[in-house]
Amino acid sequence: MAQARAWQRMLSGRRLDLLDPTPMDIEIEDIAHGLAFVARWNGQTRGDWAYSVAEHSVLVEQIFRQLYPTEPVKWQLAALLHDAPEYVIGDMISPVKAAIGPDYNELDERLTAAIHIRFGLPAKLPVAIKRKIKKADLVSAWLEATQIAGFSESESTKLFGKQDAEVIKDLRIHLRPPVHARTAFTKRHAELISQL
């Protein structure tokens, strides 16, 4: 019996082996393009455009900088790339990830390691940095939940934690066409890479 195909062809022409990804097969344009077309919240958001993982990633990096202004640029880049594997595996809501179990996490970790190495980051982030990025991610999730996904503030606080009013006061979710989300993501990536 023939083995199932475990690679995906990217628009750049690269073949990404999902079971054994290598940094050589990672291109930021592929990541940005894929993330711009992956909808957060399974697309269950208000507005004329889906809220993409690319938009979310740019916001998480912005929040990370706001929360931790003295962290080096490399960790800002890690924040921008925190959901990068989703360009090929999609954005699954937490209940689905739990149902799939450890196989999803293993796939995510392999892809993350290859992406990190490709852009000069350690394959595994320090635990303290992962926690800080997760905090920024939860702030973003709270904002998304309350502003575009139909959750009340109290519901969002139960799920994502109480938010600092100073941190969230000026943060607004803006829905944009995928091409604009892709451009914003690649622009921020280029800015961070140029500062490393």
CSV table of C-alpha atoms in Angstrom, one decimal:
chain,number,residue,atom,x,y,z
A,1,MET,CA,0.0,0.0,0.0
A,2,ALA,CA,1.4,3.4,-1.0
A,3,GLN,CA,2.2,5.8,1.8
A,4,ALA,CA,-0.1,8.8,2.1
A,5,ARG,CA,1.4,12.1,0.9
A,6,ALA,CA,2.7,14.2,3.8
A,7,TRP,CA,3.9,17.3,2.0
A,8,GLN,CA,2.3,20.4,0.7
A,9,ARG,CA,3.4,22.5,-2.3
A,10,MET,CA,3.6,26.1,-1.4
A,11,LEU,CA,3.0,29.0,-3.9
A,12,SER,CA,6.8,29.7,-3.7
A,13,GLY,CA,7.3,26.3,-5.3
A,14,ARG,CA,8.7,24.8,-2.0
A,15,ARG,CA,7.5,21.4,-0.9
A,16,LEU,CA,7.0,21.4,2.8
A,17,ASP,CA,7.2,17.9,4.4
A,18,LEU,CA,4.7,18.1,7.3
A,19,LEU,CA,6.2,15.1,9.1
A,20,ASP,CA,9.8,16.3,8.7
A,21,PRO,CA,9.9,20.0,7.9
A,22,THR,CA,13.2,21.7,7.2
A,23,PRO,CA,14.1,25.4,7.6
A,24,MET,CA,15.1,25.4,3.9
A,25,ASP,CA,11.5,24.9,2.9
A,26,ILE,CA,10.1,27.8,4.9
A,27,GLU,CA,9.5,31.1,3.1
A,28,ILE,CA,7.9,34.1,4.9
A,29,GLU,CA,5.7,34.9,1.8
A,30,ASP,CA,4.2,31.4,2.1
A,31,ILE,CA,3.6,31.9,5.8
A,32,ALA,CA,2.0,35.4,5.3
A,33,HIS,CA,-0.1,34.2,2.4
A,34,GLY,CA,-1.4,31.2,4.3
A,35,LEU,CA,-2.1,33.0,7.5
A,36,ALA,CA,-3.9,35.8,5.7
A,37,PHE,CA,-6.4,33.2,4.5
A,38,VAL,CA,-6.8,31.3,7.8
A,39,ALA,CA,-9.8,32.5,9.8
A,40,ARG,CA,-9.7,32.7,13.5
A,41,TRP,CA,-12.8,31.6,15.5
A,42,ASN,CA,-13.6,29.2,12.6
A,43,GLY,CA,-14.9,32.3,10.8
A,44,GLN,CA,-17.6,33.0,13.3
A,45,THR,CA,-16.9,36.7,13.6
A,46,ARG,CA,-18.8,39.8,12.6
A,47,GLY,CA,-17.9,41.8,9.6
A,48,ASP,CA,-17.3,41.5,5.8
A,49,TRP,CA,-13.9,39.9,6.2
A,50,ALA,CA,-12.7,37.0,8.3
A,51,TYR,CA,-10.4,37.9,11.0
A,52,SER,CA,-7.2,36.2,9.9
A,53,VAL,CA,-4.4,34.6,11.8
A,54,ALA,CA,-2.1,37.1,10.0
A,55,GLU,CA,-4.0,40.0,11.6
A,56,HIS,CA,-4.0,38.3,15.0
A,57,SER,CA,-0.3,37.7,14.8
A,58,VAL,CA,0.5,41.4,14.0
A,59,LEU,CA,-1.7,42.4,17.0
A,60,VAL,CA,-0.1,39.9,19.4
A,61,GLU,CA,3.3,41.2,18.5
A,62,GLN,CA,2.1,44.8,19.1
A,63,ILE,CA,0.7,43.8,22.5
A,64,PHE,CA,3.9,41.9,23.4
A,65,ARG,CA,5.9,45.1,22.7
A,66,GLN,CA,3.5,47.1,24.7
A,67,LEU,CA,3.6,44.7,27.7
A,68,TYR,CA,7.4,44.1,27.5
A,69,PRO,CA,9.0,47.1,25.9
A,70,THR,CA,12.6,46.0,26.9
A,71,GLU,CA,12.4,42.5,25.4
A,72,PRO,CA,14.9,42.1,22.5
A,73,VAL,CA,13.7,42.2,18.9
A,74,LYS,CA,14.2,38.5,18.5
A,75,TRP,CA,11.4,37.9,21.0
A,76,GLN,CA,9.2,40.4,19.2
A,77,LEU,CA,9.8,38.3,16.1
A,78,ALA,CA,8.9,35.1,18.1
A,79,ALA,CA,5.6,36.8,19.1
A,80,LEU,CA,4.9,37.6,15.4
A,81,LEU,CA,5.6,34.0,14.4
A,82,HIS,CA,3.8,32.4,17.4
A,83,ASP,CA,1.0,30.9,15.2
A,84,ALA,CA,3.1,30.5,12.0
A,85,PRO,CA,2.6,26.7,11.7
A,86,GLU,CA,-1.1,27.5,11.1
A,87,TYR,CA,-0.2,28.5,7.6
A,88,VAL,CA,-0.3,24.8,6.7
A,89,ILE,CA,-2.2,23.2,9.6
A,90,GLY,CA,-4.9,25.8,10.0
A,91,ASP,CA,-6.3,27.4,13.2
A,92,MET,CA,-8.1,24.9,15.2
A,93,ILE,CA,-10.1,26.1,18.2
A,94,SER,CA,-8.9,24.7,21.6
A,95,PRO,CA,-11.7,22.1,21.9
A,96,VAL,CA,-10.7,20.5,18.6
A,97,LYS,CA,-7.0,20.5,19.5
A,98,ALA,CA,-7.9,18.7,22.8
A,99,ALA,CA,-10.0,16.1,20.8
A,100,ILE,CA,-7.1,15.4,18.4
A,101,GLY,CA,-4.7,15.0,21.3
A,102,PRO,CA,-0.8,14.9,21.3
A,103,ASP,CA,-0.5,14.3,17.6
A,104,TYR,CA,-1.5,17.9,16.9
A,105,ASN,CA,1.0,19.3,19.4
A,106,GLU,CA,3.8,17.2,17.9
A,107,LEU,CA,3.1,18.4,14.4
A,108,ASP,CA,2.9,22.0,15.7
A,109,GLU,CA,6.2,21.7,17.5
A,110,ARG,CA,8.0,20.3,14.5
A,111,LEU,CA,6.8,23.1,12.3
A,112,THR,CA,7.5,25.7,14.9
A,113,ALA,CA,11.1,24.5,15.3
A,114,ALA,CA,11.7,24.6,11.5
A,115,ILE,CA,10.2,28.1,11.3
A,116,HIS,CA,12.2,29.4,14.2
A,117,ILE,CA,15.5,28.0,12.9
A,118,ARG,CA,14.7,29.5,9.5
A,119,PHE,CA,14.5,33.0,11.0
A,120,GLY,CA,17.3,32.8,13.5
A,121,LEU,CA,15.4,31.9,16.6
A,122,PRO,CA,16.0,28.9,18.9
A,123,ALA,CA,14.0,25.9,17.9
A,124,LYS,CA,12.4,26.0,21.4
A,125,LEU,CA,11.7,29.3,23.1
A,126,PRO,CA,12.7,29.9,26.7
A,127,VAL,CA,9.7,29.1,28.9
A,128,ALA,CA,9.6,32.7,30.3
A,129,ILE,CA,9.3,34.1,26.7
A,130,LYS,CA,6.6,31.6,25.8
A,131,ARG,CA,4.7,32.7,28.9
A,132,LYS,CA,5.0,36.4,27.9
A,133,ILE,CA,3.8,35.6,24.3
A,134,LYS,CA,0.9,33.6,25.7
A,135,LYS,CA,-0.1,36.6,27.9
A,136,ALA,CA,-0.1,38.8,24.8
A,137,ASP,CA,-2.1,36.1,22.9
A,138,LEU,CA,-4.7,36.0,25.7
A,139,VAL,CA,-5.1,39.8,25.6
A,140,SER,CA,-5.7,39.5,21.8
A,141,ALA,CA,-8.2,36.7,22.3
A,142,TRP,CA,-10.1,38.7,24.8
A,143,LEU,CA,-10.3,41.7,22.4
A,144,GLU,CA,-11.3,39.5,19.5
A,145,ALA,CA,-13.9,37.7,21.6
A,146,THR,CA,-15.5,41.0,22.8
A,147,GLN,CA,-15.2,43.0,19.7
A,148,ILE,CA,-15.9,40.6,16.8
A,149,ALA,CA,-16.9,37.1,18.1
A,150,GLY,CA,-20.0,38.0,20.1
A,151,PHE,CA,-18.8,37.2,23.6
A,152,SER,CA,-19.7,39.4,26.6
A,153,GLU,CA,-16.8,40.9,28.6
A,154,SER,CA,-17.6,38.7,31.6
A,155,GLU,CA,-17.6,35.6,29.4
A,156,SER,CA,-14.3,36.6,27.8
A,157,THR,CA,-12.8,37.3,31.2
A,158,LYS,CA,-13.7,33.8,32.4
A,159,LEU,CA,-12.1,32.3,29.3
A,160,PHE,CA,-9.1,34.6,28.8
A,161,GLY,CA,-8.5,36.3,32.1
A,162,LYS,CA,-9.1,39.8,33.4
A,163,GLN,CA,-7.4,42.4,31.3
A,164,ASP,CA,-5.6,45.6,32.3
A,165,ALA,CA,-7.7,48.5,31.2
A,166,GLU,CA,-4.6,50.5,30.4
A,167,VAL,CA,-3.3,47.8,28.0
A,168,ILE,CA,-6.6,47.4,26.1
A,169,LYS,CA,-8.0,50.9,26.1
A,170,ASP,CA,-6.8,51.9,22.6
A,171,LEU,CA,-6.7,48.4,20.9
A,172,ARG,CA,-9.3,47.8,18.3
A,173,ILE,CA,-9.8,44.9,15.9
A,174,HIS,CA,-9.7,46.0,12.3
A,175,LEU,CA,-11.0,43.6,9.6
A,176,ARG,CA,-9.2,43.9,6.3
A,177,PRO,CA,-9.0,41.9,3.0
A,178,PRO,CA,-6.5,39.1,3.0
A,179,VAL,CA,-4.1,41.0,0.8
A,180,HIS,CA,-3.8,43.8,3.3
A,181,ALA,CA,-3.4,41.4,6.2
A,182,ARG,CA,-0.6,39.6,4.3
A,183,THR,CA,1.1,42.9,3.5
A,184,ALA,CA,1.0,44.0,7.2
A,185,PHE,CA,2.4,40.7,8.3
A,186,THR,CA,5.3,40.7,5.8
A,187,LYS,CA,6.1,44.3,6.5
A,188,ARG,CA,6.3,43.8,10.2
A,189,HIS,CA,8.5,40.7,9.6
A,190,ALA,CA,10.9,42.7,7.4
A,191,GLU,CA,11.1,45.5,10.0
A,192,LEU,CA,12.0,43.0,12.7
A,193,ILE,CA,14.5,41.0,10.6
A,194,SER,CA,16.2,44.3,9.7
A,195,GLN,CA,16.7,45.1,13.4
A,196,LEU,CA,18.2,41.7,14.4
